[in-house]
Amino acid sequence: MDGRGRLLVVTAVDAERDALAAEAEERFDIAVVGVGPASAAAATARLLATASTPYRAVISAGIGGGFAGLVEVGGLALASSSIAADLGAEAPDRFLPLDELGFGTARYEADAGLVDLLGPALPEAVVGPVLTVSTTTGSAAGTAALRGRHPDAVAEGMEGFGVATAAAQAGVPFGELRSISNVVGPRDRAGWRIREALAVLADAGRVLGKLEA
């Protein structure tokens, strides 16, 4: 990641944008790109293509689920890569990812320079693969299947791979941040901590603002 241009941070929903904007002090651009990888990819691609000055990097930021024992509720995940965890084909005995089918890639690596910059600035963040899913995991069986395929994944979200796809095609460095509102597993809304996760996201926005100052 070079020092030219502004940083673009994209979120799925307004609440995430507002949390980041509270601390950003207009030091970077923030945009809502919608929920899910398709909407995120399309909107991010448009933002990158129509920018008057090329962006130095794009970060997909928002709340997400954390895998128990790796990153807990109230924690922060910094993606080393973004993986389209449910993009592929089912076979009788296992799931076949897009790469194995020969139709492209289901993984984008986060920009190493961006990870090296954000890691020390966010020392509480757990660095590891972040899964992108079109349907959030809500059962023990689904969680076990994901962990079996991606044992080193630290978190789950719905937009990262879409943003990464747009960034890769535009030649722009990509990163992903997820503040953790819930444990990936059986759906339990009573256990969600969205307000706390948004506060963690706001803290991350403060750090990003300092990096851009």
PDB file of C-alpha atoms in Angstrom:
ATOM      1  CA  MET A   1       0.000   0.000   0.000  1.00  0.00           C
ATOM      2  CA  ASP A   2       1.473   3.346  -1.009  1.00  0.00           C
ATOM      3  CA  GLY A   3       0.739   6.751   0.493  1.00  0.00           C
ATOM      4  CA  ARG A   4      -1.112   8.234  -2.462  1.00  0.00           C
ATOM      5  CA  GLY A   5      -4.831   8.981  -2.409  1.00  0.00           C
ATOM      6  CA  ARG A   6      -7.382   8.573   0.347  1.00  0.00           C
ATOM      7  CA  LEU A   7      -8.482   5.461   2.137  1.00  0.00           C
ATOM      8  CA  LEU A   8     -11.933   4.091   1.313  1.00  0.00           C
ATOM      9  CA  VAL A   9     -13.772   2.215   4.057  1.00  0.00           C
ATOM     10  CA  VAL A  10     -16.973   0.413   3.092  1.00  0.00           C
ATOM     11  CA  THR A  11     -19.655  -1.007   5.373  1.00  0.00           C
ATOM     12  CA  ALA A  12     -22.783  -3.077   4.870  1.00  0.00           C
ATOM     13  CA  VAL A  13     -25.248  -0.896   6.785  1.00  0.00           C
ATOM     14  CA  ASP A  14     -25.705   2.632   8.094  1.00  0.00           C
ATOM     15  CA  ALA A  15     -25.057   1.739  11.741  1.00  0.00           C
ATOM     16  CA  GLU A  16     -21.550   0.536  10.895  1.00  0.00           C
ATOM     17  CA  ARG A  17     -20.853   3.629   8.822  1.00  0.00           C
ATOM     18  CA  ASP A  18     -22.091   5.886  11.612  1.00  0.00           C
ATOM     19  CA  ALA A  19     -19.878   4.153  14.177  1.00  0.00           C
ATOM     20  CA  LEU A  20     -16.807   4.709  12.025  1.00  0.00           C
ATOM     21  CA  ALA A  21     -17.803   8.238  11.045  1.00  0.00           C
ATOM     22  CA  ALA A  22     -18.064   9.260  14.691  1.00  0.00           C
ATOM     23  CA  GLU A  23     -14.274   8.948  14.966  1.00  0.00           C
ATOM     24  CA  ALA A  24     -13.098   9.391  11.383  1.00  0.00           C
ATOM     25  CA  GLU A  25     -13.110  13.208  11.404  1.00  0.00           C
ATOM     26  CA  GLU A  26     -13.397  13.089   7.604  1.00  0.00           C
ATOM     27  CA  ARG A  27      -9.875  11.721   7.299  1.00  0.00           C
ATOM     28  CA  PHE A  28     -11.032   8.881   5.080  1.00  0.00           C
ATOM     29  CA  ASP A  29     -14.044   8.195   2.887  1.00  0.00           C
ATOM     30  CA  ILE A  30     -16.831   5.937   4.175  1.00  0.00           C
ATOM     31  CA  ALA A  31     -19.595   4.394   2.073  1.00  0.00           C
ATOM     32  CA  VAL A  32     -22.425   1.921   2.629  1.00  0.00           C
ATOM     33  CA  VAL A  33     -22.322  -0.813  -0.025  1.00  0.00           C
ATOM     34  CA  GLY A  34     -25.132  -3.105   1.126  1.00  0.00           C
ATOM     35  CA  VAL A  35     -25.410  -6.549   2.641  1.00  0.00           C
ATOM     36  CA  GLY A  36     -23.873  -9.599   1.004  1.00  0.00           C
ATOM     37  CA  PRO A  37     -20.989 -10.169  -1.394  1.00  0.00           C
ATOM     38  CA  ALA A  38     -22.845  -9.303  -4.603  1.00  0.00           C
ATOM     39  CA  SER A  39     -24.053  -5.891  -3.453  1.00  0.00           C
ATOM     40  CA  ALA A  40     -20.705  -5.160  -1.817  1.00  0.00           C
ATOM     41  CA  ALA A  41     -18.776  -6.061  -4.976  1.00  0.00           C
ATOM     42  CA  ALA A  42     -20.986  -4.024  -7.298  1.00  0.00           C
ATOM     43  CA  ALA A  43     -21.074  -0.902  -5.134  1.00  0.00           C
ATOM     44  CA  THR A  44     -17.366  -1.022  -4.318  1.00  0.00           C
ATOM     45  CA  ALA A  45     -16.482  -1.457  -7.984  1.00  0.00           C
ATOM     46  CA  ARG A  46     -18.557   1.615  -8.814  1.00  0.00           C
ATOM     47  CA  LEU A  47     -16.903   3.684  -6.091  1.00  0.00           C
ATOM     48  CA  LEU A  48     -13.421   2.689  -7.228  1.00  0.00           C
ATOM     49  CA  ALA A  49     -14.188   3.283 -10.907  1.00  0.00           C
ATOM     50  CA  THR A  50     -15.758   6.721 -10.430  1.00  0.00           C
ATOM     51  CA  ALA A  51     -13.312   8.152  -7.860  1.00  0.00           C
ATOM     52  CA  SER A  52     -11.815  11.455  -9.019  1.00  0.00           C
ATOM     53  CA  THR A  53      -8.505  10.406  -7.450  1.00  0.00           C
ATOM     54  CA  PRO A  54      -7.528   6.736  -7.144  1.00  0.00           C
ATOM     55  CA  TYR A  55      -7.909   5.333  -3.634  1.00  0.00           C
ATOM     56  CA  ARG A  56      -4.786   4.151  -1.833  1.00  0.00           C
ATOM     57  CA  ALA A  57      -6.679   1.138  -0.396  1.00  0.00           C
ATOM     58  CA  VAL A  58     -10.165  -0.128   0.428  1.00  0.00           C
ATOM     59  CA  ILE A  59     -11.177  -1.738   3.720  1.00  0.00           C
ATOM     60  CA  SER A  60     -14.328  -3.764   4.278  1.00  0.00           C
ATOM     61  CA  ALA A  61     -15.331  -2.982   7.879  1.00  0.00           C
ATOM     62  CA  GLY A  62     -18.242  -4.023  10.023  1.00  0.00           C
ATOM     63  CA  ILE A  63     -19.494  -6.347  12.697  1.00  0.00           C
ATOM     64  CA  GLY A  64     -19.408 -10.116  12.348  1.00  0.00           C
ATOM     65  CA  GLY A  65     -19.284 -13.454  14.092  1.00  0.00           C
ATOM     66  CA  GLY A  66     -16.172 -14.780  15.781  1.00  0.00           C
ATOM     67  CA  PHE A  67     -15.124 -18.409  16.057  1.00  0.00           C
ATOM     68  CA  ALA A  68     -15.027 -19.498  19.692  1.00  0.00           C
ATOM     69  CA  GLY A  69     -11.555 -19.831  21.110  1.00  0.00           C
ATOM     70  CA  LEU A  70     -10.028 -17.651  18.405  1.00  0.00           C
ATOM     71  CA  VAL A  71     -11.671 -14.239  18.711  1.00  0.00           C
ATOM     72  CA  GLU A  72     -14.361 -13.579  21.286  1.00  0.00           C
ATOM     73  CA  VAL A  73     -17.405 -11.303  21.466  1.00  0.00           C
ATOM     74  CA  GLY A  74     -16.191  -7.732  21.855  1.00  0.00           C
ATOM     75  CA  GLY A  75     -12.977  -8.571  20.030  1.00  0.00           C
ATOM     76  CA  LEU A  76     -11.635  -7.474  16.680  1.00  0.00           C
ATOM     77  CA  ALA A  77     -10.536  -9.561  13.689  1.00  0.00           C
ATOM     78  CA  LEU A  78      -8.086  -8.343  11.064  1.00  0.00           C
ATOM     79  CA  ALA A  79      -8.256 -10.458   7.919  1.00  0.00           C
ATOM     80  CA  SER A  80      -5.110 -12.016   6.526  1.00  0.00           C
ATOM     81  CA  SER A  81      -7.310 -13.236   3.677  1.00  0.00           C
ATOM     82  CA  SER A  82     -10.967 -13.150   2.662  1.00  0.00           C
ATOM     83  CA  ILE A  83     -12.522 -16.466   1.692  1.00  0.00           C
ATOM     84  CA  ALA A  84     -15.834 -17.089  -0.073  1.00  0.00           C
ATOM     85  CA  ALA A  85     -16.694 -20.008   2.200  1.00  0.00           C
ATOM     86  CA  ASP A  86     -19.897 -21.110   0.484  1.00  0.00           C
ATOM     87  CA  LEU A  87     -18.959 -20.433  -3.155  1.00  0.00           C
ATOM     88  CA  GLY A  88     -18.567 -23.772  -4.909  1.00  0.00           C
ATOM     89  CA  ALA A  89     -20.457 -27.022  -5.223  1.00  0.00           C
ATOM     90  CA  GLU A  90     -21.747 -29.712  -2.934  1.00  0.00           C
ATOM     91  CA  ALA A  91     -20.570 -33.265  -3.557  1.00  0.00           C
ATOM     92  CA  PRO A  92     -21.885 -36.412  -1.838  1.00  0.00           C
ATOM     93  CA  ASP A  93     -18.897 -36.547   0.488  1.00  0.00           C
ATOM     94  CA  ARG A  94     -17.644 -32.953   0.772  1.00  0.00           C
ATOM     95  CA  PHE A  95     -17.798 -29.338  -0.364  1.00  0.00           C
ATOM     96  CA  LEU A  96     -15.870 -28.403  -3.525  1.00  0.00           C
ATOM     97  CA  PRO A  97     -14.529 -24.821  -3.456  1.00  0.00           C
ATOM     98  CA  LEU A  98     -14.406 -22.686  -6.574  1.00  0.00           C
ATOM     99  CA  ASP A  99     -10.639 -23.122  -6.900  1.00  0.00           C
ATOM    100  CA  GLU A 100     -10.933 -26.901  -7.034  1.00  0.00           C
ATOM    101  CA  LEU A 101     -13.669 -26.670  -9.653  1.00  0.00           C
ATOM    102  CA  GLY A 102     -11.353 -24.626 -11.868  1.00  0.00           C
ATOM    103  CA  PHE A 103     -13.644 -21.593 -12.056  1.00  0.00           C
ATOM    104  CA  GLY A 104     -11.458 -18.971 -10.414  1.00  0.00           C
ATOM    105  CA  THR A 105     -10.554 -18.286  -6.819  1.00  0.00           C
ATOM    106  CA  ALA A 106     -12.500 -18.289  -3.580  1.00  0.00           C
ATOM    107  CA  ARG A 107      -9.703 -16.536  -1.650  1.00  0.00           C
ATOM    108  CA  TYR A 108      -8.112 -13.114  -1.814  1.00  0.00           C
ATOM    109  CA  GLU A 109      -5.139 -12.296   0.346  1.00  0.00           C
ATOM    110  CA  ALA A 110      -5.313  -9.020   2.229  1.00  0.00           C
ATOM    111  CA  ASP A 111      -2.647  -6.525   1.251  1.00  0.00           C
ATOM    112  CA  ALA A 112       0.433  -7.393   3.320  1.00  0.00           C
ATOM    113  CA  GLY A 113       1.460  -3.777   3.729  1.00  0.00           C
ATOM    114  CA  LEU A 114      -1.985  -2.879   5.013  1.00  0.00           C
ATOM    115  CA  VAL A 115      -1.981  -5.762   7.489  1.00  0.00           C
ATOM    116  CA  ASP A 116       1.518  -4.767   8.650  1.00  0.00           C
ATOM    117  CA  LEU A 117       0.299  -1.196   9.166  1.00  0.00           C
ATOM    118  CA  LEU A 118      -2.949  -2.059  10.943  1.00  0.00           C
ATOM    119  CA  GLY A 119      -1.656  -4.934  13.081  1.00  0.00           C
ATOM    120  CA  PRO A 120       0.579  -2.839  15.392  1.00  0.00           C
ATOM    121  CA  ALA A 121      -1.978  -0.002  15.392  1.00  0.00           C
ATOM    122  CA  LEU A 122      -4.703  -2.445  16.518  1.00  0.00           C
ATOM    123  CA  PRO A 123      -2.747  -4.757  18.842  1.00  0.00           C
ATOM    124  CA  GLU A 124      -5.922  -6.333  20.218  1.00  0.00           C
ATOM    125  CA  ALA A 125      -6.941  -7.539  16.757  1.00  0.00           C
ATOM    126  CA  VAL A 126      -6.658 -11.253  15.972  1.00  0.00           C
ATOM    127  CA  VAL A 127      -5.153 -11.755  12.535  1.00  0.00           C
ATOM    128  CA  GLY A 128      -6.406 -14.646  10.415  1.00  0.00           C
ATOM    129  CA  PRO A 129      -8.666 -15.637   7.530  1.00  0.00           C
ATOM    130  CA  VAL A 130     -12.160 -14.140   7.585  1.00  0.00           C
ATOM    131  CA  LEU A 131     -14.923 -16.108   5.874  1.00  0.00           C
ATOM    132  CA  THR A 132     -17.515 -14.478   3.640  1.00  0.00           C
ATOM    133  CA  VAL A 133     -20.888 -16.233   3.573  1.00  0.00           C
ATOM    134  CA  SER A 134     -24.145 -15.439   1.803  1.00  0.00           C
ATOM    135  CA  THR A 135     -26.105 -17.076   4.623  1.00  0.00           C
ATOM    136  CA  THR A 136     -24.825 -16.502   8.136  1.00  0.00           C
ATOM    137  CA  THR A 137     -24.101 -19.637  10.105  1.00  0.00           C
ATOM    138  CA  GLY A 138     -26.809 -20.530  12.619  1.00  0.00           C
ATOM    139  CA  SER A 139     -26.391 -24.170  13.574  1.00  0.00           C
ATOM    140  CA  ALA A 140     -23.859 -26.442  15.215  1.00  0.00           C
ATOM    141  CA  ALA A 141     -23.662 -28.553  12.046  1.00  0.00           C
ATOM    142  CA  GLY A 142     -22.999 -25.532   9.871  1.00  0.00           C
ATOM    143  CA  THR A 143     -20.321 -24.303  12.247  1.00  0.00           C
ATOM    144  CA  ALA A 144     -18.622 -27.692  12.311  1.00  0.00           C
ATOM    145  CA  ALA A 145     -18.635 -27.846   8.520  1.00  0.00           C
ATOM    146  CA  LEU A 146     -17.034 -24.415   8.215  1.00  0.00           C
ATOM    147  CA  ARG A 147     -14.425 -25.145  10.849  1.00  0.00           C
ATOM    148  CA  GLY A 148     -13.641 -28.438   9.181  1.00  0.00           C
ATOM    149  CA  ARG A 149     -12.943 -26.698   5.880  1.00  0.00           C
ATOM    150  CA  HIS A 150     -11.289 -23.614   7.367  1.00  0.00           C
ATOM    151  CA  PRO A 151      -9.809 -24.503  10.765  1.00  0.00           C
ATOM    152  CA  ASP A 152      -7.691 -21.333  10.900  1.00  0.00           C
ATOM    153  CA  ALA A 153     -10.562 -18.920  10.153  1.00  0.00           C
ATOM    154  CA  VAL A 154     -11.132 -16.395  12.938  1.00  0.00           C
ATOM    155  CA  ALA A 155     -14.390 -14.708  11.915  1.00  0.00           C
ATOM    156  CA  GLU A 156     -17.342 -14.659   9.557  1.00  0.00           C
ATOM    157  CA  GLY A 157     -18.930 -11.782   7.661  1.00  0.00           C
ATOM    158  CA  MET A 158     -20.997 -11.244   4.530  1.00  0.00           C
ATOM    159  CA  GLU A 159     -19.170  -8.653   2.415  1.00  0.00           C
ATOM    160  CA  GLY A 160     -15.394  -9.065   2.550  1.00  0.00           C
ATOM    161  CA  PHE A 161     -14.918 -11.319  -0.470  1.00  0.00           C
ATOM    162  CA  GLY A 162     -17.145  -9.083  -2.587  1.00  0.00           C
ATOM    163  CA  VAL A 163     -15.126  -5.999  -1.671  1.00  0.00           C
ATOM    164  CA  ALA A 164     -11.901  -7.926  -2.235  1.00  0.00           C
ATOM    165  CA  THR A 165     -13.065  -8.968  -5.709  1.00  0.00           C
ATOM    166  CA  ALA A 166     -13.761  -5.364  -6.680  1.00  0.00           C
ATOM    167  CA  ALA A 167     -10.429  -4.247  -5.240  1.00  0.00           C
ATOM    168  CA  ALA A 168      -8.486  -6.969  -7.052  1.00  0.00           C
ATOM    169  CA  GLN A 169     -10.045  -6.123 -10.390  1.00  0.00           C
ATOM    170  CA  ALA A 170      -9.281  -2.430  -9.858  1.00  0.00           C
ATOM    171  CA  GLY A 171      -5.730  -3.089  -8.663  1.00  0.00           C
ATOM    172  CA  VAL A 172      -6.381  -1.466  -5.275  1.00  0.00           C
ATOM    173  CA  PRO A 173      -5.003  -2.891  -1.987  1.00  0.00           C
ATOM    174  CA  PHE A 174      -7.651  -4.560   0.167  1.00  0.00           C
ATOM    175  CA  GLY A 175      -8.171  -5.168   3.867  1.00  0.00           C
ATOM    176  CA  GLU A 176     -10.988  -6.328   6.162  1.00  0.00           C
ATOM    177  CA  LEU A 177     -11.858  -5.564   9.771  1.00  0.00           C
ATOM    178  CA  ARG A 178     -14.598  -7.289  11.789  1.00  0.00           C
ATOM    179  CA  SER A 179     -15.663  -6.324  15.298  1.00  0.00           C
ATOM    180  CA  ILE A 180     -17.258  -9.349  16.914  1.00  0.00           C
ATOM    181  CA  SER A 181     -20.907  -9.172  17.997  1.00  0.00           C
ATOM    182  CA  ASN A 182     -21.590 -12.897  18.415  1.00  0.00           C
ATOM    183  CA  VAL A 183     -20.068 -16.348  18.414  1.00  0.00           C
ATOM    184  CA  VAL A 184     -20.407 -18.305  15.172  1.00  0.00           C
ATOM    185  CA  GLY A 185     -22.747 -21.159  16.055  1.00  0.00           C
ATOM    186  CA  PRO A 186     -26.403 -21.875  16.809  1.00  0.00           C
ATOM    187  CA  ARG A 187     -28.409 -18.685  16.293  1.00  0.00           C
ATOM    188  CA  ASP A 188     -28.936 -16.968  19.646  1.00  0.00           C
ATOM    189  CA  ARG A 189     -30.021 -13.354  19.330  1.00  0.00           C
ATOM    190  CA  ALA A 190     -30.079 -12.959  23.087  1.00  0.00           C
ATOM    191  CA  GLY A 191     -26.329 -13.454  23.056  1.00  0.00           C
ATOM    192  CA  TRP A 192     -25.595 -10.850  20.395  1.00  0.00           C
ATOM    193  CA  ARG A 193     -23.720  -7.747  21.526  1.00  0.00           C
ATOM    194  CA  ILE A 194     -24.236  -5.411  18.599  1.00  0.00           C
ATOM    195  CA  ARG A 195     -23.914  -2.186  20.581  1.00  0.00           C
ATOM    196  CA  GLU A 196     -20.608  -3.325  22.045  1.00  0.00           C
ATOM    197  CA  ALA A 197     -19.354  -4.426  18.622  1.00  0.00           C
ATOM    198  CA  LEU A 198     -20.220  -1.047  17.134  1.00  0.00           C
ATOM    199  CA  ALA A 199     -18.257   0.623  19.934  1.00  0.00           C
ATOM    200  CA  VAL A 200     -15.249  -1.538  19.070  1.00  0.00           C
ATOM    201  CA  LEU A 201     -15.708  -0.565  15.412  1.00  0.00           C
ATOM    202  CA  ALA A 202     -15.746   3.106  16.434  1.00  0.00           C
ATOM    203  CA  ASP A 203     -12.444   2.619  18.250  1.00  0.00           C
ATOM    204  CA  ALA A 204     -10.997   1.089  15.112  1.00  0.00           C
ATOM    205  CA  GLY A 205     -12.244   4.105  13.168  1.00  0.00           C
ATOM    206  CA  ARG A 206     -10.308   6.355  15.528  1.00  0.00           C
ATOM    207  CA  VAL A 207      -7.154   4.401  14.775  1.00  0.00           C
ATOM    208  CA  LEU A 208      -7.760   4.544  11.022  1.00  0.00           C
ATOM    209  CA  GLY A 209      -8.276   8.281  11.315  1.00  0.00           C
ATOM    210  CA  LYS A 210      -4.909   8.680  13.028  1.00  0.00           C
ATOM    211  CA  LEU A 211      -3.211   6.627  10.330  1.00  0.00           C
ATOM    212  CA  GLU A 212      -4.680   8.938   7.720  1.00  0.00           C
ATOM    213  CA  ALA A 213      -3.895  12.175   9.598  1.00  0.00           C
TER     214      ALA A 213
END
